[in-house]
Amino acid sequence: MAEHRNGNAKPSDGKASGAASPYAINLDNFTKRLKTLYSHWKEHSSDLWGSSDALAIPTPPASDDLRYLKSSALNIWLLGYEFPETIMVFMKKQIHFLCSQKKVSLLEVVRKSAKEAVGVEVVMHVKAKNDNGTGLMDAIFRAVHANSTSHDTPVVGHIAREAPEGKLLETWTEKLKNADFQLSDITNGFSDLFAVKDSTELTNVKKAAFLTSSVMKHFVVPKLEKVIDEEKKISHSSLMDDTEKAILEPARVKVKLKAENVDICYPPIFQSGGEFDLRPSASSNDENLYYDSTSVIICAIGSRYNSYCSNVARTFLIDANAMQSKAYEVLLKAHEAAISALKPGNKVGAAYQAALAVVEKDAPDLVSNLTKSAGTGIGLEFRESGLNLNAKNDRVLKAGMVFNVSLGFQNLQTDTNNPKTQKFSVLLADSVIVGEKGPEVVTSISSKAVKDVAYSFNEDDEEEEEEKPKVKPEANGGEAVSSKATLRSDNQEMSKEELRRQHQAELARQKNEETARRLAGGGSGAGDNRGAVKSTGDLVAYKNVNDVPPPKELMIQVDQKNEAILLPIYGSMVPFHVATVKSVSSQQDTNRTCYIRIIFNVPGTPFNPHDSNSVKFQGSIYLKEVSFRSKDPRHISEVVQLIKTLRRQVASRESERAERATLVTQEKLQVAGTRFKPIRLSDLWIRPPFGGRGRKLTGTLEAHTNGFRYSTSRPDERVDIMFGNIKHAFFQPAEKEMITLLHFHLLNHIMVGNRKTKDVQFFVEVMDVVQTLGGGKRSAYDPDEIEEEQRERDRRNKINMDFQNFVNRVNDLWGQPQFKGLDLEFDQPLRELGFHGVPHKASAFIVPTSSCLVELVETPFLVITLSEIEIVNLERVGMGQKNFDMTIVFKDFKRDVLRIDSIPSSSLDGIKEWLDATDLKYYESRLNLNWRPILKTITDDPEKFIEDGGWEFLNLEVSDSDSDNSQESDQGYEPSDVQSDTGSEEEDDDSESLVESEDDEGEDSEEDSEEEQGKTWEELEREASNADREKGDESDSEEERKRRKMKAFGKARARGAPEKRSSGGRGTGGSLPKRHKMR
């Protein structure tokens, strides 16, 4: 099958056929709609179907032109796809199809369903490639005569307005006219049949409407604002092209719809400068957009999803005068009245009459300028015949009907000095579903309120200033029309940065309110789970003394079976479980004497977990370390190696056991039956990989009833991923990368081999890593080089297409009703918004998606859900820095912040733009902040945090403005209850600096690591040599260590804040600072 301009898939010659085709007719829909067709035909045979004995529907060849045909609509409505150059003839007891062999192979599946649904037999007529089909047509005509019982001359219904295209249809039409039939036009029958949509059709309409209104709100309006604000020159046709691209790429406006299911209803329409045409057939000319004072801009766009149409139109007023404002106010009121009249049981014409009544009451002088219709029915066709919203239409409205309610005033005149603004029109259009209880406007997210479409320049013009208070709806004596935005100030244009700053200020207010509500509700407690560790359980090497193996000689032994080490102590072999060993090392001196040193885990040492054993045996004496001397270096090295290997095995096993114990129990995978083959993607690698030392194998990923299964040829290498456990799914095709991948970020951990993970990735390398032997540089025109590059491109495109097909089919599966609650759809990273940074240890290319920030190529992976982000702080910004850091603070304050380091400064504006567009509040600071104490301060006293302005303590501009009148602090910010003249140097050692210093961290961590580890051999030797001279006075060494630490701390302080703090008492330091002040 292929796609043509109408956006409908069609089986065409030259593509996959029959069973090999990925396209399948939805038999449930076919059965339901075939019943509807036959019952409607029977019920309305005389009034709508012309008493036809047979319905003949020929479908023309595919075309790249935008067109709406009843025959194409019937194909899509009944079969799900358009079948070009196919003739369908419906009779009371038979359905005949005349088409090519490949289309017949697709249509074979409907035989049984048609028989069961309405008791008709399906007859296929296969047209050979060089056959004109006349013989097959004669066979169909004979069948029509045979099936006709009520007439001597059978009545054949056809769509009279559709002219034949192509040789097959021309031959068919000619033979039909010359045959012994009475022809009847059945256009009205199909119009009435398609008018009321079922639930599946309404879902398609809603998705199309959501896309249309999202493009209007998130692309067209910002685009127009930017053009006007920056006074750019851009033609209507250029705006049309840009908007069409936005519709065809839904991800650009954050709409999760598959691009291949989306198309335009018509080329987007942009009009301004006094030339207006309110018909849908209007086009955007090559004139530049005109946006001077008192100008009007009309924009209309329509999109389709799965061939179902939607439409929206808006009028934008620039510095509107009283006449323009009044016209728009009246139109808005009339438009709402027309929509309100669309209720089941009302006449179709009631909508236009309601709108006309409003205009006659509020602005009778504008009645002659009102459009003669309030819109049309909309669905598979952009304008459904028979459902025109004009005053004369007396058809009855039914629930499930869909209308494009389009109303406007055309050719209005206003008194201005500019000929381009003297003549104007206004237009509004929305897509509306007639519901059981009333109308539902499915394009409502695109606002048409006056405040959102009226813009003010605020030029320094006295006449304009006098006129502005008069800009109001005179009919109801309302207030002056408020404008959406002041695009220019009196003295200077508002820059992009200022607009962003205004939006960020509003976001800051919203964020503080949201944070206050969450903290007040106990959404993030003061607890900290960073130090949480799991218990190692009871460590038992031997249950009783008799199990200890008899000593061969007094040497260190390793009992691998019982996971124990036997050490000779005072002539006895004492067992220790290997899990109690912290580290083991060996050393050899110049006399070939070897030393082995074993350090044990004991309570009280830094960073050592307090497991259940230390609690159980609180009064016990623990052995911290032992050292042995040996003359056998080979034995010592062997023992060290055995202990390390055994310790690693036990730690790995215990870790896996503990991880498995914390796993959330998953539902069981329901494997797809043999009747329905699972969606499959072969030859994939998995990350994280399975354990084991054997050769790694590729596997196959299959989508089953409720989850995915990945398996290799080895029976133990299998991973099941349930749909209900998927938080985010990503598809990243290879563009500049070496791999094409599917990535699943999960809600709960699963085990892949012996690894516990929340991220599972399946990928294929799109090109082989090759090395050319024979050092010379090859020519760019070398035929072998060109051929090799072409092969690589073809391989990459094929792999990307295979992945894309898999993703499309899974998205279709996820679109079924049982998975709607999961809200699953593959997200695709937006490369154009990406930037380089260091999220872990290595630099990587980090890319936003519509809902996440991800890095999926390098490990460890990075997946950050945007909705979980509280704020973003951009650190080390300015001061001539070549790069900066991004700190992401999560809404869960118990969670550590995430730092992305070393982002090039050239990416700063792009990141700000992206953060602002996604409604994420960001701050900037000149230093890196130490976030743990900040978050602890917030969770300890959330009320104080809110009182002090919430996150505004990060606001660099406020801090700079305050710094002239207040003393600068040597910390990241100054706590509000610490007086400026307090803080003793003696107690500074106990307080934490909230601005991180690398030197400070380096020296402190070095000392901590020295204390954490055992004493070195040099220290032991030095202590032994000094034992006779010194009497164990440790106070000096303690004081020396304190002095050394104070000195290092003071140096870091001096670097962070050149000004010396005045001495005095130290405050409590427990409350949140109001502002951070930095130099």
PDB file of C-alpha atoms in Angstrom, residues 3-210:
ATOM      1  CA  GLU A   3      -0.107   6.991   0.468  1.00  0.00           C
ATOM      2  CA  HIS A   4      -1.375   9.732  -1.814  1.00  0.00           C
ATOM      3  CA  ARG A   5      -2.347  13.358  -1.287  1.00  0.00           C
ATOM      4  CA  ASN A   6      -5.696  12.476   0.204  1.00  0.00           C
ATOM      5  CA  GLY A   7      -3.907  10.921   3.125  1.00  0.00           C
ATOM      6  CA  ASN A   8      -5.559   7.526   2.630  1.00  0.00           C
ATOM      7  CA  ALA A   9      -3.666   4.282   2.319  1.00  0.00           C
ATOM      8  CA  LYS A  10      -4.330   2.405  -0.914  1.00  0.00           C
ATOM      9  CA  PRO A  11      -3.241  -0.997  -2.181  1.00  0.00           C
ATOM     10  CA  SER A  12      -1.298  -0.198  -5.308  1.00  0.00           C
ATOM     11  CA  ASP A  13       0.470  -2.482  -7.721  1.00  0.00           C
ATOM     12  CA  GLY A  14       4.083  -2.816  -6.867  1.00  0.00           C
ATOM     13  CA  LYS A  15       3.715  -3.032  -3.096  1.00  0.00           C
ATOM     14  CA  ALA A  16       3.245  -5.913  -0.733  1.00  0.00           C
ATOM     15  CA  SER A  17       0.315  -8.101  -1.468  1.00  0.00           C
ATOM     16  CA  GLY A  18      -2.075 -10.323   0.342  1.00  0.00           C
ATOM     17  CA  ALA A  19      -0.803 -12.052   3.406  1.00  0.00           C
ATOM     18  CA  ALA A  20       2.530 -10.231   3.211  1.00  0.00           C
ATOM     19  CA  SER A  21       0.845  -6.818   3.444  1.00  0.00           C
ATOM     20  CA  PRO A  22       1.038  -5.047   6.811  1.00  0.00           C
ATOM     21  CA  TYR A  23      -2.412  -3.552   6.120  1.00  0.00           C
ATOM     22  CA  ALA A  24      -5.497  -5.410   7.258  1.00  0.00           C
ATOM     23  CA  ILE A  25      -9.195  -4.574   7.016  1.00  0.00           C
ATOM     24  CA  ASN A  26     -10.872  -4.102  10.382  1.00  0.00           C
ATOM     25  CA  LEU A  27     -13.552  -6.782  10.123  1.00  0.00           C
ATOM     26  CA  ASP A  28     -15.510  -5.531  13.157  1.00  0.00           C
ATOM     27  CA  ASN A  29     -15.884  -2.089  11.570  1.00  0.00           C
ATOM     28  CA  PHE A  30     -16.664  -3.661   8.183  1.00  0.00           C
ATOM     29  CA  THR A  31     -19.400  -5.858   9.645  1.00  0.00           C
ATOM     30  CA  LYS A  32     -20.998  -3.040  11.660  1.00  0.00           C
ATOM     31  CA  ARG A  33     -20.929  -0.533   8.797  1.00  0.00           C
ATOM     32  CA  LEU A  34     -22.096  -3.002   6.138  1.00  0.00           C
ATOM     33  CA  LYS A  35     -25.155  -3.683   8.298  1.00  0.00           C
ATOM     34  CA  THR A  36     -25.693   0.081   8.604  1.00  0.00           C
ATOM     35  CA  LEU A  37     -25.432   0.540   4.832  1.00  0.00           C
ATOM     36  CA  TYR A  38     -27.942  -2.213   3.998  1.00  0.00           C
ATOM     37  CA  SER A  39     -30.438  -1.197   6.694  1.00  0.00           C
ATOM     38  CA  HIS A  40     -30.242   2.468   5.609  1.00  0.00           C
ATOM     39  CA  TRP A  41     -30.685   1.435   1.962  1.00  0.00           C
ATOM     40  CA  LYS A  42     -33.719  -0.655   2.883  1.00  0.00           C
ATOM     41  CA  GLU A  43     -35.266   1.986   5.154  1.00  0.00           C
ATOM     42  CA  HIS A  44     -34.780   4.961   2.800  1.00  0.00           C
ATOM     43  CA  SER A  45     -34.896   3.139  -0.527  1.00  0.00           C
ATOM     44  CA  SER A  46     -37.376   5.471  -2.198  1.00  0.00           C
ATOM     45  CA  ASP A  47     -36.569   8.899  -0.707  1.00  0.00           C
ATOM     46  CA  LEU A  48     -32.751   8.787  -0.593  1.00  0.00           C
ATOM     47  CA  TRP A  49     -31.552   5.835  -2.669  1.00  0.00           C
ATOM     48  CA  GLY A  50     -33.841   6.315  -5.730  1.00  0.00           C
ATOM     49  CA  SER A  51     -35.425   2.839  -5.347  1.00  0.00           C
ATOM     50  CA  SER A  52     -32.151   1.367  -6.631  1.00  0.00           C
ATOM     51  CA  ASP A  53     -31.745  -2.379  -7.138  1.00  0.00           C
ATOM     52  CA  ALA A  54     -27.965  -2.018  -7.177  1.00  0.00           C
ATOM     53  CA  LEU A  55     -25.440   0.589  -6.025  1.00  0.00           C
ATOM     54  CA  ALA A  56     -22.467   1.024  -8.395  1.00  0.00           C
ATOM     55  CA  ILE A  57     -19.473   2.832  -6.897  1.00  0.00           C
ATOM     56  CA  PRO A  58     -16.326   3.156  -9.057  1.00  0.00           C
ATOM     57  CA  THR A  59     -13.232   4.624  -7.352  1.00  0.00           C
ATOM     58  CA  PRO A  60     -10.849   6.672  -9.570  1.00  0.00           C
ATOM     59  CA  PRO A  61      -7.038   6.294  -9.692  1.00  0.00           C
ATOM     60  CA  ALA A  62      -4.926   7.875  -6.949  1.00  0.00           C
ATOM     61  CA  SER A  63      -4.133  11.568  -7.280  1.00  0.00           C
ATOM     62  CA  ASP A  64      -1.760  14.019  -5.646  1.00  0.00           C
ATOM     63  CA  ASP A  65      -4.448  16.714  -5.695  1.00  0.00           C
ATOM     64  CA  LEU A  66      -6.618  17.514  -2.681  1.00  0.00           C
ATOM     65  CA  ARG A  67     -10.098  16.228  -3.516  1.00  0.00           C
ATOM     66  CA  TYR A  68     -13.150  14.925  -1.709  1.00  0.00           C
ATOM     67  CA  LEU A  69     -15.180  12.163  -3.399  1.00  0.00           C
ATOM     68  CA  LYS A  70     -18.135  10.144  -2.130  1.00  0.00           C
ATOM     69  CA  SER A  71     -16.590   7.000  -3.680  1.00  0.00           C
ATOM     70  CA  SER A  72     -13.308   7.485  -1.778  1.00  0.00           C
ATOM     71  CA  ALA A  73     -15.241   8.265   1.399  1.00  0.00           C
ATOM     72  CA  LEU A  74     -17.215   5.001   1.066  1.00  0.00           C
ATOM     73  CA  ASN A  75     -13.958   3.023   0.645  1.00  0.00           C
ATOM     74  CA  ILE A  76     -12.472   4.497   3.800  1.00  0.00           C
ATOM     75  CA  TRP A  77     -15.709   4.321   5.799  1.00  0.00           C
ATOM     76  CA  LEU A  78     -16.374   0.679   4.938  1.00  0.00           C
ATOM     77  CA  LEU A  79     -12.929  -0.861   4.367  1.00  0.00           C
ATOM     78  CA  GLY A  80     -10.554   1.501   6.198  1.00  0.00           C
ATOM     79  CA  TYR A  81      -8.486   2.233   3.073  1.00  0.00           C
ATOM     80  CA  GLU A  82      -9.046   3.691  -0.366  1.00  0.00           C
ATOM     81  CA  PHE A  83      -8.925   1.152  -3.182  1.00  0.00           C
ATOM     82  CA  PRO A  84      -8.157   3.107  -6.398  1.00  0.00           C
ATOM     83  CA  GLU A  85      -9.369   1.830  -9.784  1.00  0.00           C
ATOM     84  CA  THR A  86     -11.829  -0.492  -8.101  1.00  0.00           C
ATOM     85  CA  ILE A  87     -15.516  -0.941  -8.970  1.00  0.00           C
ATOM     86  CA  MET A  88     -17.903  -1.992  -6.190  1.00  0.00           C
ATOM     87  CA  VAL A  89     -21.495  -3.007  -6.967  1.00  0.00           C
ATOM     88  CA  PHE A  90     -23.826  -3.672  -4.026  1.00  0.00           C
ATOM     89  CA  MET A  91     -26.919  -5.803  -4.681  1.00  0.00           C
ATOM     90  CA  LYS A  92     -29.522  -7.272  -2.363  1.00  0.00           C
ATOM     91  CA  LYS A  93     -27.822 -10.683  -2.288  1.00  0.00           C
ATOM     92  CA  GLN A  94     -24.368 -10.056  -3.734  1.00  0.00           C
ATOM     93  CA  ILE A  95     -21.442  -7.617  -3.586  1.00  0.00           C
ATOM     94  CA  HIS A  96     -19.187  -7.498  -6.672  1.00  0.00           C
ATOM     95  CA  PHE A  97     -15.629  -6.175  -6.703  1.00  0.00           C
ATOM     96  CA  LEU A  98     -13.748  -5.546  -9.967  1.00  0.00           C
ATOM     97  CA  CYS A  99     -10.053  -4.817  -9.358  1.00  0.00           C
ATOM     98  CA  SER A 100      -6.490  -6.147  -9.701  1.00  0.00           C
ATOM     99  CA  GLN A 101      -5.291  -9.411  -8.216  1.00  0.00           C
ATOM    100  CA  LYS A 102      -3.404  -7.730  -5.352  1.00  0.00           C
ATOM    101  CA  LYS A 103      -6.463  -5.829  -4.229  1.00  0.00           C
ATOM    102  CA  VAL A 104      -8.551  -8.988  -4.467  1.00  0.00           C
ATOM    103  CA  SER A 105      -6.101 -10.746  -2.142  1.00  0.00           C
ATOM    104  CA  LEU A 106      -6.692  -7.984   0.442  1.00  0.00           C
ATOM    105  CA  LEU A 107     -10.467  -8.074   0.006  1.00  0.00           C
ATOM    106  CA  GLU A 108     -10.759 -11.871   0.339  1.00  0.00           C
ATOM    107  CA  VAL A 109     -11.084 -11.564   4.128  1.00  0.00           C
ATOM    108  CA  VAL A 110     -14.483  -9.830   3.899  1.00  0.00           C
ATOM    109  CA  ARG A 111     -16.279 -12.808   2.303  1.00  0.00           C
ATOM    110  CA  LYS A 112     -17.212 -14.506   5.568  1.00  0.00           C
ATOM    111  CA  SER A 113     -18.033 -11.267   7.395  1.00  0.00           C
ATOM    112  CA  ALA A 114     -20.376 -10.092   4.617  1.00  0.00           C
ATOM    113  CA  LYS A 115     -22.195 -13.418   4.623  1.00  0.00           C
ATOM    114  CA  GLU A 116     -22.621 -13.369   8.409  1.00  0.00           C
ATOM    115  CA  ALA A 117     -23.577  -9.685   8.605  1.00  0.00           C
ATOM    116  CA  VAL A 118     -26.226  -9.265   5.886  1.00  0.00           C
ATOM    117  CA  GLY A 119     -26.309 -12.649   4.123  1.00  0.00           C
ATOM    118  CA  VAL A 120     -24.712 -11.464   0.875  1.00  0.00           C
ATOM    119  CA  GLU A 121     -22.214 -13.308  -1.272  1.00  0.00           C
ATOM    120  CA  VAL A 122     -18.992 -11.534  -2.237  1.00  0.00           C
ATOM    121  CA  VAL A 123     -17.959 -12.057  -5.874  1.00  0.00           C
ATOM    122  CA  MET A 124     -14.460 -11.077  -7.017  1.00  0.00           C
ATOM    123  CA  HIS A 125     -13.641 -10.143 -10.618  1.00  0.00           C
ATOM    124  CA  VAL A 126      -9.884 -10.124 -11.171  1.00  0.00           C
ATOM    125  CA  LYS A 127      -8.799  -7.698 -13.903  1.00  0.00           C
ATOM    126  CA  ALA A 128      -5.636  -8.693 -15.729  1.00  0.00           C
ATOM    127  CA  LYS A 129      -3.032  -6.015 -16.334  1.00  0.00           C
ATOM    128  CA  ASN A 130      -3.662  -5.648 -20.109  1.00  0.00           C
ATOM    129  CA  ASP A 131      -7.412  -6.328 -19.968  1.00  0.00           C
ATOM    130  CA  ASN A 132      -9.843  -3.418 -20.395  1.00  0.00           C
ATOM    131  CA  GLY A 133     -12.357  -5.234 -18.160  1.00  0.00           C
ATOM    132  CA  THR A 134     -15.345  -5.199 -20.547  1.00  0.00           C
ATOM    133  CA  GLY A 135     -15.956  -8.934 -20.182  1.00  0.00           C
ATOM    134  CA  LEU A 136     -15.974  -8.660 -16.393  1.00  0.00           C
ATOM    135  CA  MET A 137     -18.328  -5.657 -16.567  1.00  0.00           C
ATOM    136  CA  ASP A 138     -20.753  -7.650 -18.697  1.00  0.00           C
ATOM    137  CA  ALA A 139     -20.725 -10.397 -16.044  1.00  0.00           C
ATOM    138  CA  ILE A 140     -21.616  -7.806 -13.370  1.00  0.00           C
ATOM    139  CA  PHE A 141     -24.461  -6.420 -15.549  1.00  0.00           C
ATOM    140  CA  ARG A 142     -25.857  -9.928 -15.983  1.00  0.00           C
ATOM    141  CA  ALA A 143     -25.749 -10.384 -12.189  1.00  0.00           C
ATOM    142  CA  VAL A 144     -27.666  -7.090 -11.725  1.00  0.00           C
ATOM    143  CA  HIS A 145     -30.399  -8.320 -14.064  1.00  0.00           C
ATOM    144  CA  ALA A 146     -30.497 -11.678 -12.314  1.00  0.00           C
ATOM    145  CA  ASN A 147     -30.804 -10.099  -8.847  1.00  0.00           C
ATOM    146  CA  SER A 148     -33.479  -7.569  -9.875  1.00  0.00           C
ATOM    147  CA  THR A 149     -37.033  -8.757  -9.148  1.00  0.00           C
ATOM    148  CA  SER A 150     -39.081  -5.577  -8.864  1.00  0.00           C
ATOM    149  CA  HIS A 151     -38.391  -3.981 -12.253  1.00  0.00           C
ATOM    150  CA  ASP A 152     -38.186  -5.053 -15.865  1.00  0.00           C
ATOM    151  CA  THR A 153     -35.472  -2.405 -16.194  1.00  0.00           C
ATOM    152  CA  PRO A 154     -33.287  -2.578 -13.090  1.00  0.00           C
ATOM    153  CA  VAL A 155     -32.514   0.724 -11.333  1.00  0.00           C
ATOM    154  CA  VAL A 156     -28.779   1.219 -10.763  1.00  0.00           C
ATOM    155  CA  GLY A 157     -27.779   3.903  -8.302  1.00  0.00           C
ATOM    156  CA  HIS A 158     -24.612   5.903  -9.053  1.00  0.00           C
ATOM    157  CA  ILE A 159     -22.912   9.120  -7.903  1.00  0.00           C
ATOM    158  CA  ALA A 160     -23.867  11.451 -10.735  1.00  0.00           C
ATOM    159  CA  ARG A 161     -21.480  14.317  -9.871  1.00  0.00           C
ATOM    160  CA  GLU A 162     -18.273  12.246 -10.024  1.00  0.00           C
ATOM    161  CA  ALA A 163     -16.771  12.371 -13.505  1.00  0.00           C
ATOM    162  CA  PRO A 164     -14.938   9.188 -14.579  1.00  0.00           C
ATOM    163  CA  GLU A 165     -11.129   9.241 -14.436  1.00  0.00           C
ATOM    164  CA  GLY A 166      -8.851   6.693 -16.087  1.00  0.00           C
ATOM    165  CA  LYS A 167      -9.572   4.155 -18.829  1.00  0.00           C
ATOM    166  CA  LEU A 168     -11.267   1.617 -16.536  1.00  0.00           C
ATOM    167  CA  LEU A 169     -13.812   4.091 -15.142  1.00  0.00           C
ATOM    168  CA  GLU A 170     -14.426   5.709 -18.534  1.00  0.00           C
ATOM    169  CA  THR A 171     -15.167   2.264 -20.015  1.00  0.00           C
ATOM    170  CA  TRP A 172     -17.431   1.431 -17.050  1.00  0.00           C
ATOM    171  CA  THR A 173     -19.400   4.701 -17.289  1.00  0.00           C
ATOM    172  CA  GLU A 174     -19.865   4.353 -21.041  1.00  0.00           C
ATOM    173  CA  LYS A 175     -21.093   0.756 -20.770  1.00  0.00           C
ATOM    174  CA  LEU A 176     -23.389   1.647 -17.831  1.00  0.00           C
ATOM    175  CA  LYS A 177     -25.074   4.432 -19.824  1.00  0.00           C
ATOM    176  CA  ASN A 178     -25.585   2.166 -22.847  1.00  0.00           C
ATOM    177  CA  ALA A 179     -26.802  -0.816 -20.831  1.00  0.00           C
ATOM    178  CA  ASP A 180     -30.460  -1.632 -20.261  1.00  0.00           C
ATOM    179  CA  PHE A 181     -30.565   0.121 -16.873  1.00  0.00           C
ATOM    180  CA  GLN A 182     -32.379   3.048 -15.352  1.00  0.00           C
ATOM    181  CA  LEU A 183     -29.791   5.261 -13.603  1.00  0.00           C
ATOM    182  CA  SER A 184     -30.529   7.067 -10.346  1.00  0.00           C
ATOM    183  CA  ASP A 185     -28.384   9.561  -8.402  1.00  0.00           C
ATOM    184  CA  ILE A 186     -27.703   8.260  -4.866  1.00  0.00           C
ATOM    185  CA  THR A 187     -25.572  11.162  -3.594  1.00  0.00           C
ATOM    186  CA  ASN A 188     -28.181  12.067  -0.960  1.00  0.00           C
ATOM    187  CA  GLY A 189     -28.231   8.509   0.327  1.00  0.00           C
ATOM    188  CA  PHE A 190     -24.505   8.547   1.041  1.00  0.00           C
ATOM    189  CA  SER A 191     -24.705  12.053   2.534  1.00  0.00           C
ATOM    190  CA  ASP A 192     -27.312  10.889   5.024  1.00  0.00           C
ATOM    191  CA  LEU A 193     -25.395   7.644   5.683  1.00  0.00           C
ATOM    192  CA  PHE A 194     -22.151   9.483   6.542  1.00  0.00           C
ATOM    193  CA  ALA A 195     -23.836  12.312   8.505  1.00  0.00           C
ATOM    194  CA  VAL A 196     -24.052  10.547  11.885  1.00  0.00           C
ATOM    195  CA  LYS A 197     -20.611   9.356  13.049  1.00  0.00           C
ATOM    196  CA  ASP A 198     -19.958   6.371  15.293  1.00  0.00           C
ATOM    197  CA  SER A 199     -17.564   6.478  18.269  1.00  0.00           C
ATOM    198  CA  THR A 200     -14.500   5.526  16.202  1.00  0.00           C
ATOM    199  CA  GLU A 201     -15.212   8.284  13.697  1.00  0.00           C
ATOM    200  CA  LEU A 202     -15.785  10.861  16.448  1.00  0.00           C
ATOM    201  CA  THR A 203     -12.429   9.928  18.008  1.00  0.00           C
ATOM    202  CA  ASN A 204     -10.731  10.589  14.664  1.00  0.00           C
ATOM    203  CA  VAL A 205     -12.528  13.941  14.355  1.00  0.00           C
ATOM    204  CA  LYS A 206     -11.461  14.918  17.899  1.00  0.00           C
ATOM    205  CA  LYS A 207      -7.831  14.031  17.196  1.00  0.00           C
ATOM    206  CA  ALA A 208      -7.884  16.030  13.972  1.00  0.00           C
ATOM    207  CA  ALA A 209      -9.492  18.975  15.796  1.00  0.00           C
ATOM    208  CA  PHE A 210      -6.934  18.813  18.604  1.00  0.00           C
TER     209      PHE A 210
END
